[in-house]
mmCIF file of C-alpha atoms in Angstrom:
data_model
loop_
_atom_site.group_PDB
_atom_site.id
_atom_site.type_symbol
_atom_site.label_atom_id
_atom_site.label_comp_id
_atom_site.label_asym_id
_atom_site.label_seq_id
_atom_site.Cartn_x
_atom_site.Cartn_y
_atom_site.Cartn_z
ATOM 1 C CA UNK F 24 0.000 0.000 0.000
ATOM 2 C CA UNK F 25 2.840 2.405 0.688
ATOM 3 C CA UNK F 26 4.650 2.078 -2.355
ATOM 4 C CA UNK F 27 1.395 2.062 -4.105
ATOM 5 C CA UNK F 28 0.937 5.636 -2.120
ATOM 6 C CA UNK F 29 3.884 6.850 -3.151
ATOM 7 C CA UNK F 30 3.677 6.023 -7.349
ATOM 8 C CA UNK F 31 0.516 6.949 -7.503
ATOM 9 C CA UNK F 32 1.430 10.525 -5.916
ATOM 10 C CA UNK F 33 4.305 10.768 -8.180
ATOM 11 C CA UNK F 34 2.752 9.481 -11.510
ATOM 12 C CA UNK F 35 -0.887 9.349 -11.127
ATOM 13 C CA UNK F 36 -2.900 5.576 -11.879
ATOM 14 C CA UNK F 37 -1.911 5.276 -15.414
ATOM 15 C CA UNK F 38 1.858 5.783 -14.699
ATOM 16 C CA UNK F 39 2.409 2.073 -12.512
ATOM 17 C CA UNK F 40 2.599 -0.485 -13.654
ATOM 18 C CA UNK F 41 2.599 -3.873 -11.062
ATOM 19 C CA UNK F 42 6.185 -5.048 -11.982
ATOM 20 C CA UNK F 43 7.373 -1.238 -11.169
ATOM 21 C CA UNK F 44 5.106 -1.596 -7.834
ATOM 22 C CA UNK F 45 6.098 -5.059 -6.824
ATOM 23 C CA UNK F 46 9.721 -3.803 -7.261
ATOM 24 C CA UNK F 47 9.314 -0.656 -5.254
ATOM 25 C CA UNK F 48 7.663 -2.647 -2.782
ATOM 26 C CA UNK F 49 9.689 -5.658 -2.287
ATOM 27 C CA UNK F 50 6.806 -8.273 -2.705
ATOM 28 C CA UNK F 51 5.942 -10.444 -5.553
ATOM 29 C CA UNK F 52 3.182 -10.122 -8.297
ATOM 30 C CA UNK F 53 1.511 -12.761 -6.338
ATOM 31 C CA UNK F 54 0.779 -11.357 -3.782
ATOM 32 C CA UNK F 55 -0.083 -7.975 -5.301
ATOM 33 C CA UNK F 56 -3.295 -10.868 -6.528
ATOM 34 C CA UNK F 57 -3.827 -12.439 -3.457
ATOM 35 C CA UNK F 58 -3.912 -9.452 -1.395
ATOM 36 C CA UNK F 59 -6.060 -7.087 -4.193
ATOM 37 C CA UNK F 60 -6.898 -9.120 -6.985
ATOM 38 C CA UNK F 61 -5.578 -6.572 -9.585
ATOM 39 C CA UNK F 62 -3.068 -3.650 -9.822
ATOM 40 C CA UNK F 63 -6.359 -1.763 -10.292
ATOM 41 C CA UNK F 64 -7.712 -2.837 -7.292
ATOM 42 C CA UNK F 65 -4.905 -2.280 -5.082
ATOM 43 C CA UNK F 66 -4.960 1.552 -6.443
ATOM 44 C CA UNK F 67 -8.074 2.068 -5.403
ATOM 45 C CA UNK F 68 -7.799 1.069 -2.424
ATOM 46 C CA UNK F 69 -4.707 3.461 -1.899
ATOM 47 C CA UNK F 70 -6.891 6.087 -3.575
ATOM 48 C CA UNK F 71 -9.747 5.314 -0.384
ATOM 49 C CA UNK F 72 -7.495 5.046 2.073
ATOM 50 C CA UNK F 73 -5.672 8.688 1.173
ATOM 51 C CA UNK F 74 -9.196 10.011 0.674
ATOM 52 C CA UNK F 75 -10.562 8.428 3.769
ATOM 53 C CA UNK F 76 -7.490 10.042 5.756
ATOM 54 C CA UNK F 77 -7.799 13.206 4.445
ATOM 55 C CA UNK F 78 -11.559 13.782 5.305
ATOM 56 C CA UNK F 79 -11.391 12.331 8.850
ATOM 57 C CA UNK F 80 -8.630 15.071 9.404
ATOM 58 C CA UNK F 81 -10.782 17.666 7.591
ATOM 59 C CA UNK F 82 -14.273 16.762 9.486
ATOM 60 C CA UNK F 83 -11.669 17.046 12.754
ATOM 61 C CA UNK F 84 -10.813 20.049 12.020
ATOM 62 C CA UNK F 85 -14.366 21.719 11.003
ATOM 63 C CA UNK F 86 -16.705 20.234 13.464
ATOM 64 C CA UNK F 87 -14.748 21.714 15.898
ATOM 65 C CA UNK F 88 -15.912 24.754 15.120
ATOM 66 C CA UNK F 89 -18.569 27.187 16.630
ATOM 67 C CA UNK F 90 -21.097 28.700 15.286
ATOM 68 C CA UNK F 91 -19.443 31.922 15.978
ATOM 69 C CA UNK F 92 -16.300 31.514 13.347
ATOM 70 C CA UNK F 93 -15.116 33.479 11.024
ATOM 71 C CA UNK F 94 -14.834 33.008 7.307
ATOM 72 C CA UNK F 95 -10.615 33.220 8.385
ATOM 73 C CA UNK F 96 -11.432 30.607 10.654
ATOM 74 C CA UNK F 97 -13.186 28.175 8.563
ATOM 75 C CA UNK F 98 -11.173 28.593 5.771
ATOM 76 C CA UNK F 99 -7.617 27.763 7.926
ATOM 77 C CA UNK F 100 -10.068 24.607 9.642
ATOM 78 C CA UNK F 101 -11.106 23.708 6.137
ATOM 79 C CA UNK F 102 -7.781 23.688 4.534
ATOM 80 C CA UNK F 103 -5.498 22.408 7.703
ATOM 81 C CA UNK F 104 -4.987 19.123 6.379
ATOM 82 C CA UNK F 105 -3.428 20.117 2.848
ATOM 83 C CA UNK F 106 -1.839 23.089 4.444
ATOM 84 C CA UNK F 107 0.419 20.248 6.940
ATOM 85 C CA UNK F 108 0.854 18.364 4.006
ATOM 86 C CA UNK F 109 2.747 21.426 1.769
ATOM 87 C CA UNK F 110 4.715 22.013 5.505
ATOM 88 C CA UNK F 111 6.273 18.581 5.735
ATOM 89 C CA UNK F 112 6.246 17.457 1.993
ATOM 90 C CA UNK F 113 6.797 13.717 1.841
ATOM 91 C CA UNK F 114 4.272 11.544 2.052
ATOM 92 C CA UNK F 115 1.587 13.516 3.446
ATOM 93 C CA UNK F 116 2.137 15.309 0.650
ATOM 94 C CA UNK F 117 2.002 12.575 -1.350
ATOM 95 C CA UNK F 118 -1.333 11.751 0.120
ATOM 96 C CA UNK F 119 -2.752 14.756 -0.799
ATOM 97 C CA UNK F 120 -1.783 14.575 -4.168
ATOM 98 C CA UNK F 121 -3.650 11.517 -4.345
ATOM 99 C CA UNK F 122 -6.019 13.031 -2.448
ATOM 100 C CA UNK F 123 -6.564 15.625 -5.350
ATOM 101 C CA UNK F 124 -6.046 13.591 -8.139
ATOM 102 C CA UNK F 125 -9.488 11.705 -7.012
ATOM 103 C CA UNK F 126 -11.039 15.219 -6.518
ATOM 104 C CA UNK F 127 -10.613 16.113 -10.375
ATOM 105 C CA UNK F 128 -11.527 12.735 -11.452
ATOM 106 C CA UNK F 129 -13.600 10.508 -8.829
ATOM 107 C CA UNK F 130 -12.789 7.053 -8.731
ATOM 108 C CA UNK F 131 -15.895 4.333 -8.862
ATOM 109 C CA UNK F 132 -16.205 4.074 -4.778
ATOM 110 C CA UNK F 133 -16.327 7.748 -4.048
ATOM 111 C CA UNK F 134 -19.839 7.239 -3.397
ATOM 112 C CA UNK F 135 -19.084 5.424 -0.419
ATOM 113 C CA UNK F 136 -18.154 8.847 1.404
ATOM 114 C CA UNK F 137 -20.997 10.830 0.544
ATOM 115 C CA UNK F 138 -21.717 10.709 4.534
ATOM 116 C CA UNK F 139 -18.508 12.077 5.318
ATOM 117 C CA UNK F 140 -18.504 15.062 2.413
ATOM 118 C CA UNK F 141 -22.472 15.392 4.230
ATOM 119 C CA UNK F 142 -21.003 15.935 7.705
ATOM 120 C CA UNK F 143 -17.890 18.136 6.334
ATOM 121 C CA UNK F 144 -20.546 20.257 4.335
ATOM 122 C CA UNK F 145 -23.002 20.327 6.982
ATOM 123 C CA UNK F 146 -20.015 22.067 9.097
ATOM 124 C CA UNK F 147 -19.022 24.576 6.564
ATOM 125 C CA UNK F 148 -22.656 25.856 5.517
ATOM 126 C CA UNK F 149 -23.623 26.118 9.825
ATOM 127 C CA UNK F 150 -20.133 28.424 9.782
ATOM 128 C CA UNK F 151 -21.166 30.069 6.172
ATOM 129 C CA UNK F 152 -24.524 30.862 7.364
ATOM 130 C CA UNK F 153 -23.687 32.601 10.264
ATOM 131 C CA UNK F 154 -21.137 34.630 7.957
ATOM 132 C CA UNK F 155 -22.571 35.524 5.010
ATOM 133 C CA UNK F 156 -26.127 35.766 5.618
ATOM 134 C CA UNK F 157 -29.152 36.004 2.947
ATOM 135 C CA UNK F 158 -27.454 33.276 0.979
ATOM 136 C CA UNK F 159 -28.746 30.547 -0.318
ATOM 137 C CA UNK F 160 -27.257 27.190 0.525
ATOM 138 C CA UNK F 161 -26.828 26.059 -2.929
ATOM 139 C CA UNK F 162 -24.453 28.813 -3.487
ATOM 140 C CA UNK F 163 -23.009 28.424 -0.328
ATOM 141 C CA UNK F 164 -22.445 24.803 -1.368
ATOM 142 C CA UNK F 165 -20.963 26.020 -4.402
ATOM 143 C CA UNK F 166 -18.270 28.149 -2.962
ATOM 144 C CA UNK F 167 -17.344 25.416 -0.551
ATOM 145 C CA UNK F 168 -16.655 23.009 -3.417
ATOM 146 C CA UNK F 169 -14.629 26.138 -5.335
ATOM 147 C CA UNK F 170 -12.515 26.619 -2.311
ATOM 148 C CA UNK F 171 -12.062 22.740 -2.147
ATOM 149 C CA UNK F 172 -10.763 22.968 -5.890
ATOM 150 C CA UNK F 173 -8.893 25.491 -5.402
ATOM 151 C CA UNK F 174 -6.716 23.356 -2.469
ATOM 152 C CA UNK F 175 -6.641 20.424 -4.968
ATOM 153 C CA UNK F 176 -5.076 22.714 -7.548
ATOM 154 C CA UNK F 177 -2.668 23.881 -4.900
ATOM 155 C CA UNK F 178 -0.698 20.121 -4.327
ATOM 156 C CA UNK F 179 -0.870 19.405 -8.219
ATOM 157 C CA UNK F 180 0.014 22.526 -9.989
ATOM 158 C CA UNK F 181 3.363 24.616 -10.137
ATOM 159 C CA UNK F 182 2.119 27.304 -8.148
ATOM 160 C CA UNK F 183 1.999 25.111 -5.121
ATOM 161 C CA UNK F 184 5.746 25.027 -5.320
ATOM 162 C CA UNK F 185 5.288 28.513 -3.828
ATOM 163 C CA UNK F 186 3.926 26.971 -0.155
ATOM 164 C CA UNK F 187 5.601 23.947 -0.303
ATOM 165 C CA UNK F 188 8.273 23.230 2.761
ATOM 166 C CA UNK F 189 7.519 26.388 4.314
ATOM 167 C CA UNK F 190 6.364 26.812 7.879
ATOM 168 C CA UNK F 191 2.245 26.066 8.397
ATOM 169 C CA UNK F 192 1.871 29.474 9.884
ATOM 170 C CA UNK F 193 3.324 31.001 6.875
ATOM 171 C CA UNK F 194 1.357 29.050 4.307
ATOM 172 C CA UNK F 195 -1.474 29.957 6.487
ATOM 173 C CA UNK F 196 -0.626 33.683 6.308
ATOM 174 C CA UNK F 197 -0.895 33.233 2.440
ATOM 175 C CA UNK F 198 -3.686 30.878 2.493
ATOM 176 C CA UNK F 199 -6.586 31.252 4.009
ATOM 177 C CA UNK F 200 -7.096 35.078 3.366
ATOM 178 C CA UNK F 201 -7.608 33.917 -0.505
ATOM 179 C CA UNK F 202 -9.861 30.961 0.975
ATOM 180 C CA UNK F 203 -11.795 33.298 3.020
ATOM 181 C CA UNK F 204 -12.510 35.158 0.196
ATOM 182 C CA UNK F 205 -14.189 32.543 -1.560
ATOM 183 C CA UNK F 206 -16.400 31.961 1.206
ATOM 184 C CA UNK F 207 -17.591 35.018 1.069
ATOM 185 C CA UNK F 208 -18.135 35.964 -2.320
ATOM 186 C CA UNK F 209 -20.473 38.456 -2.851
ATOM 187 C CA UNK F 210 -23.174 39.078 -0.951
ATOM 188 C CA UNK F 211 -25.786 38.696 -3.734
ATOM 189 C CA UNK F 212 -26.361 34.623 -3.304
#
């Protein structure tokens, strides 16, 4: 599973292949079947387990909010998880990447965490609500999934080189100002 982690991160599903994984991870094709059944199948269940990481730390972060938050708060909550990951690189990093990857194209089981994007959205809109009043949730939903885009972009494109390695605080400095702003939009929702 790690090195599966790791190539996927680096190359994305259609750049492993199972001798290159087997190799990287010391085992034998054999097992790679036992274990998974398929190369396929082992890569998705990387791709669950990153995702399923990654919104267990994000629902940690954002229920822990009160109602009385601000848009600055959310937004740091909201993106903690991929803001750690650009301050320590490796594999969390890697994770997110994943993590990202599945964001911009879902893989076949992402259905099977539609109660924790529920709980993580329910969160965000009782924190938007309070914020940016007279808006309707559907475009309160909308910006939440734009400012969830916008962190995926962050891990995968060149820009993100910007924030990577540098201390939390200071990506959060950069960060969650633009966030914020996407949470609030304008104020005709």
């Amino acid at each position: 599973m790690d090195a599966a982690l790791d190539l996927l991160a680096e190359r994305g599903e259609d750049g492993v292949s199972l001798r290159e994984l087997t190799d990287a991870a010391q085992a034998n094709v054999a097992a790679v079947s036992y274990h998974f059944g398929s190369l396929k199948s082992l890569c998705d269940a990387a791709v669950e387990y990153a995702l399923e990481r990654y919104l267990d730390a994000q629902q940690d972060a954002v229920s822990a909010l009160g109602a009385e938050a601000s848009l600055e708060g959310l937004s740091a909550a909201f993106a903690r998880p991929m803001m750690r990951a650009l301050a320590v690189g490796g594999r969390e990093l890697d994770v997110m990447r994943i993590v990202a990857r599945a964001g911009v194209d879902p893989p076949e089981g992402w259905r099977r965490f539609d109660a924790s994007f529920d709980r993580i959205r329910a969160d965000v809109l009782r924190v938007l609500k309070a914020n940016v009043p007279g808006v309707r949730d559907q475009e309160l939903i909308f910006r939440a999934r734009c400012v969830a885009g916008l962190l995926n972009w962050l891990v995968l494109a060149p820009v993100g080189a910007e924030l990577r390695n540098k201390p939390e605080k200071q990506i959060e400095r950069r960060l969650v100002p633009v966030l914020a702003g996407a949470f609030r939009g304008t104020s005709t929702g």
